[in-house]
XYZ file of C-alpha atoms in Angstrom:
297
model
C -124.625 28.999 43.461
C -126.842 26.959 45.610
C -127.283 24.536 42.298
C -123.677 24.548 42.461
C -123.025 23.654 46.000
C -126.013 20.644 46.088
C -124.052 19.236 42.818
C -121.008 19.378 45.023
C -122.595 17.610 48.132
C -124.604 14.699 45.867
C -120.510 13.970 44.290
C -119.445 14.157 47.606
C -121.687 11.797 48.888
C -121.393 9.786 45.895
C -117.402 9.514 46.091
C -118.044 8.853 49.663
C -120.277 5.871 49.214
C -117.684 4.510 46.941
C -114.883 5.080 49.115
C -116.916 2.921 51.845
C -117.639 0.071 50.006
C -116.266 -3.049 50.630
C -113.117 -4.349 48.573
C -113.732 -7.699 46.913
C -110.676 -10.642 45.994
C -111.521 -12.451 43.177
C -109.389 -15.739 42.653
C -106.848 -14.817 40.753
C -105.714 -12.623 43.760
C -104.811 -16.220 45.171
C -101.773 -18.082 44.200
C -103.126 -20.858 45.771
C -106.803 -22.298 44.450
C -107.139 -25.683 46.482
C -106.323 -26.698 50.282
C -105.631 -29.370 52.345
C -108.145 -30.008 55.136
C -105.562 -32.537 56.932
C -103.217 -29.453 57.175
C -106.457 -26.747 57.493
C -106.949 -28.659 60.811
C -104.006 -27.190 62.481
C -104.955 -23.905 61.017
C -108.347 -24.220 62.467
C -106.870 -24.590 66.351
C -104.510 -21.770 65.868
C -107.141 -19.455 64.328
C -109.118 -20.255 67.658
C -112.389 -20.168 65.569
C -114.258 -22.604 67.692
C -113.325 -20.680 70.840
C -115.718 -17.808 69.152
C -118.197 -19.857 67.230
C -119.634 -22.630 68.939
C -122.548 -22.037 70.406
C -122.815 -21.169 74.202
C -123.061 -23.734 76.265
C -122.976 -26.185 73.380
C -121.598 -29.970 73.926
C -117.874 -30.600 73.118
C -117.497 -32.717 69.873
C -114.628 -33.702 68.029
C -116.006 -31.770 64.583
C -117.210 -28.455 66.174
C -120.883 -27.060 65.178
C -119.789 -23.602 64.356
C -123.653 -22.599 65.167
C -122.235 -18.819 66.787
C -124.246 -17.595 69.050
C -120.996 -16.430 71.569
C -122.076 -12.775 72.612
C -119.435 -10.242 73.448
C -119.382 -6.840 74.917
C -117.837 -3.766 74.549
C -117.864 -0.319 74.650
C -119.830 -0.102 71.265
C -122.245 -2.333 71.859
C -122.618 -5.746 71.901
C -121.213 -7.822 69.169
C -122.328 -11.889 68.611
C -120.840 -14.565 66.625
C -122.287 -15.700 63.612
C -123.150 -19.173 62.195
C -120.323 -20.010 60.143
C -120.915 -23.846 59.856
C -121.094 -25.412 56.140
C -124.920 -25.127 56.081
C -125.821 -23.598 52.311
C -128.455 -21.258 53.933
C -127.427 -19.652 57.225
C -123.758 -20.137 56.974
C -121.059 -19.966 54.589
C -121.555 -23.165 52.749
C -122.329 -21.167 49.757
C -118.776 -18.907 49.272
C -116.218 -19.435 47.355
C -112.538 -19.285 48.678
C -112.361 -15.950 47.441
C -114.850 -15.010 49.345
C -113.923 -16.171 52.353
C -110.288 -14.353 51.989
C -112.061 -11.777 51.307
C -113.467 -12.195 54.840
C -110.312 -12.727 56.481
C -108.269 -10.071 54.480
C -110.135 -7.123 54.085
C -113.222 -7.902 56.595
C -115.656 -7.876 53.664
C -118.438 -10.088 53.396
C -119.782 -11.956 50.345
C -122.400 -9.202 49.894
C -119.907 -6.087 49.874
C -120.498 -5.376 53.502
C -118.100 -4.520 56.335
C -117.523 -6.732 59.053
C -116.723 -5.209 62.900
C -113.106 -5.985 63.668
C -114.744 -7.980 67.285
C -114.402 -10.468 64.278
C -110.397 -10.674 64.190
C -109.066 -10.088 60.768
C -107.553 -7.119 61.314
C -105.050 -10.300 62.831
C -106.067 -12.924 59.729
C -104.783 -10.277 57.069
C -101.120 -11.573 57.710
C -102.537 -15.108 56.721
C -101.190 -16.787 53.917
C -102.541 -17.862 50.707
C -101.832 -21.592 51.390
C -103.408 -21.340 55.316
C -106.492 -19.539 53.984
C -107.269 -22.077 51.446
C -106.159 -25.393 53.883
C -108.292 -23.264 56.445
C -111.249 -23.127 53.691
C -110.869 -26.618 52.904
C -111.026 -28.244 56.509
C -113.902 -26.531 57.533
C -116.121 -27.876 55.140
C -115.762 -31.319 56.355
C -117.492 -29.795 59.793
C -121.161 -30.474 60.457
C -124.022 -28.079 59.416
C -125.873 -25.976 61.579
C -129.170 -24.355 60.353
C -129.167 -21.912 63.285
C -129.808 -18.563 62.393
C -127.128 -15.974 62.674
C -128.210 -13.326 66.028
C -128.510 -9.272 64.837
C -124.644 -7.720 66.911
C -126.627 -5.005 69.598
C -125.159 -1.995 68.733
C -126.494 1.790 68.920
C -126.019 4.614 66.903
C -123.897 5.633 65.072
C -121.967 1.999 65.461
C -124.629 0.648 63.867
C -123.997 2.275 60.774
C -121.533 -0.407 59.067
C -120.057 1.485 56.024
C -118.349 3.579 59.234
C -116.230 0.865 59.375
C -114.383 1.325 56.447
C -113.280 4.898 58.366
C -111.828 2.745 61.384
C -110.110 0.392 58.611
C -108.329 3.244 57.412
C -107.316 4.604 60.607
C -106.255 0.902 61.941
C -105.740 -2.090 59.811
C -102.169 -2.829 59.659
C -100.233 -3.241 56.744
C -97.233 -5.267 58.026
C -96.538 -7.518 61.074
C -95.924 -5.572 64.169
C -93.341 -6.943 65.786
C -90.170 -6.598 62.408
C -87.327 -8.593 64.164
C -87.780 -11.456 63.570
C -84.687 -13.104 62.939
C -84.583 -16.734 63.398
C -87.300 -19.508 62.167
C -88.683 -20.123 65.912
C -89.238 -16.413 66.172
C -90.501 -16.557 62.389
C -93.064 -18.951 63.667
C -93.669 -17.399 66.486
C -94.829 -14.121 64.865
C -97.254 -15.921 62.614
C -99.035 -17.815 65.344
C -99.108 -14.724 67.913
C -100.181 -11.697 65.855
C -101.921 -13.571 62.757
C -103.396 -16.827 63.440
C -104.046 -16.712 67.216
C -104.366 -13.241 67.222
C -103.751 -12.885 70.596
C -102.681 -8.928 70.955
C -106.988 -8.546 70.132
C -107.010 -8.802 73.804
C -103.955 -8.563 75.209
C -103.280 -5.039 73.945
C -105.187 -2.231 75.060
C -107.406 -0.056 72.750
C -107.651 3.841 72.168
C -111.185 5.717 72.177
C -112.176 4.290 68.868
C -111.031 0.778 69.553
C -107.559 1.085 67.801
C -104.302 -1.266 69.190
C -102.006 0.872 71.287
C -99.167 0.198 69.500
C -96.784 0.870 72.362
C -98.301 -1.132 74.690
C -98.108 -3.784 72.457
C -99.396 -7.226 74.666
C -98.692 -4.805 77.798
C -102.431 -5.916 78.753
C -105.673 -4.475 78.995
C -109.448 -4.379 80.582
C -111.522 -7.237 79.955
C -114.707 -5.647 78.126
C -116.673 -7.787 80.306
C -115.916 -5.454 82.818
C -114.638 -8.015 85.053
C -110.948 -7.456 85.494
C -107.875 -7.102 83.575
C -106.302 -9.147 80.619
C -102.619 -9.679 81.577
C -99.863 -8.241 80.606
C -97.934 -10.911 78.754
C -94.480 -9.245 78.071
C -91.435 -9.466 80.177
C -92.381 -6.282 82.080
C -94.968 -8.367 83.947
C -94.553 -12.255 82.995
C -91.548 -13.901 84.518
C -92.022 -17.160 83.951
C -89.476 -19.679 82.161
C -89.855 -20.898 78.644
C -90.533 -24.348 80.171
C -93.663 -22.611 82.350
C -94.776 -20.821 79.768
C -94.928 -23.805 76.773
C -96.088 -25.787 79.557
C -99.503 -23.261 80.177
C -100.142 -23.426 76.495
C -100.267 -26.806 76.297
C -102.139 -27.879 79.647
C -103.377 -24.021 81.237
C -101.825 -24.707 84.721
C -99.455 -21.970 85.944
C -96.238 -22.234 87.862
C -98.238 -21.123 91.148
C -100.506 -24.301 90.717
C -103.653 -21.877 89.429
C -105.067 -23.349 85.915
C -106.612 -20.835 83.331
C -110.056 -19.597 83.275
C -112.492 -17.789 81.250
C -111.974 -17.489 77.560
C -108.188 -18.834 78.116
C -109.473 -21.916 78.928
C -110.326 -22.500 75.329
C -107.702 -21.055 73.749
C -105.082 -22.855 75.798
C -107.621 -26.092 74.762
C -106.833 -25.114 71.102
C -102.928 -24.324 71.653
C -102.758 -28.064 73.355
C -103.942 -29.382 69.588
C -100.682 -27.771 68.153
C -97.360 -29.262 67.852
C -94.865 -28.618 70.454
C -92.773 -26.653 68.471
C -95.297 -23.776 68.068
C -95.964 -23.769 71.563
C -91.989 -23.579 71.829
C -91.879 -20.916 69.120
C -95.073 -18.653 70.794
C -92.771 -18.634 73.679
C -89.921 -17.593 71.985
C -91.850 -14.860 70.935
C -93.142 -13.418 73.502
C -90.139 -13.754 75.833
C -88.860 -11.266 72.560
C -90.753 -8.588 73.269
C -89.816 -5.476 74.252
C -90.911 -5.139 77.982
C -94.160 -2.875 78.865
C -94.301 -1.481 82.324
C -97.688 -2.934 84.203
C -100.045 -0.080 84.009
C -100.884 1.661 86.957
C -104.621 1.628 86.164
């Protein structure tokens, strides 16, 4: 019997090493093989990936050093941006495409591990074939860093990556949130908000194990500074126009004369790189949302 039951646990832990793994795309699981880095650009600004991974402190350049080095807090731990720069040795000049959907998609690195979702493809899995691969394309024509990636500070039992592939299960989502979505602005607006700028990562609020609330869907939430609150950005709290609202994406100052600060700073300096029309279309979106009552916290 007790043969019996240590065969049983050594399958078990077997299936359940397997089960953890990370899930690898190979290219044929891309219709599209090639990019355009003219159009990747745009894709890069969206994706806000140089609001994350230039390093802190770093100069402004017109081809961003994606060195990493940007630390962020949390509840788990503290989690730090990587190099992801074109450099062969510390960053990701070395992957393939697939690879790198494989990143964005399932949150899998080249080596089978599991990324931490404070990396935001839980938001990147709605990208399309064509975006990843213009995406892929631009940002090898950015300059090389050979900084070394920083270790994320995490404690037991976050440390333990394979755990991961638990919260993946419990959280990754398997369509868009928002399903009406009935004109092209709104269309648009969709994409931009909950897959390229991924903006409900911190304007939604998070359960115990760091799961979107769907119902409070962009209904805001604490900063994991500590400092403050992340707004709420639905019509339950943000009355401005469309005109105000396009008009803070594209330049960060608010009808009340305030400009933005903090991490919105950057991502408004990324929005301003986008055509009008998206700023247009985010604001469609969000004046679409069902309204969330400001919390009481």
């Amino acid at each position: 019997m007790m043969r019996l039951l240590l065969g049983l646990c050594v399958v078990g832990a077997g299936g359940a090493w397997v089960l953890t793994g990370g899930q690898q795309l190979s290219a044929d699981d891309l219709d599209i093989q090639t990019g355009d880095a003219v159009a990747g650009e745009q894709i890069f600004w969206a994706a806000g990936c140089a609001s994350c991974h230039v390093a802190p402190e770093a100069e402004e350049t017109p081809a961003p050093v994606l060195a990493g080095g940007e630390r962020f807090p949390s509840d788990f731990g503290t989690f730090v941006a990587p190099n992801i720069s074109p450099d062969a040795a510390v960053g990701i000049g070395n992957w393939t495409l697939a690879e790198f959907a494989t990143a964005l998609r399932n949150g899998v690195s080249p080596q089978g591990q599991h990324y931490y979702p404070a990396f935001p493809y839980p938001s990147y899995t709605h990208m399309t074939d064509q975006d990843i691969a213009d995406l892929w394309a631009f940002m090898q024509t950015l300059p090389a860093s050979d900084a070394p990636s920083q270790s994320h500070e995490l404690s037991f039992p976050f440390s333990i990556r394979r755990s991961v592939a638990v919260w993946k299960w419990m959280n990754l989502p398997s369509d868009f949130h928002t399903q009406d979505a009935d004109t092209p602005e709104l269309e648009r607006g969709r994409y931009l908000v909950e897959a390229l700028s991924h903006c409900a990562e911190c304007h939604t609020p998070r359960d115990a194990f760091g799961g979107l609330i769907a119902d409070r869907w962009m209904g805001g939430a604490p900063n994991p500074t500590g400092k403050g609150n992340i707004p709420n950005i639905t019509p339950g709290a943000l009355d401005w126009s469309d005109t105000d609202i396009a008009y803070y994406l594209g330049t960060g100052f608010t009808p009340d004369y305030d400009s933005a600060g903090g991490h919105m700073a950057r991502v408004v300096q990324n929005l301003s790189k986008l055509p009008e029309e998206d700023r247009k279309a985010i604001t469609a979106y969000l004046k679409a949302l069902p309204a969330v009552a400001p919390s009481s916290d």
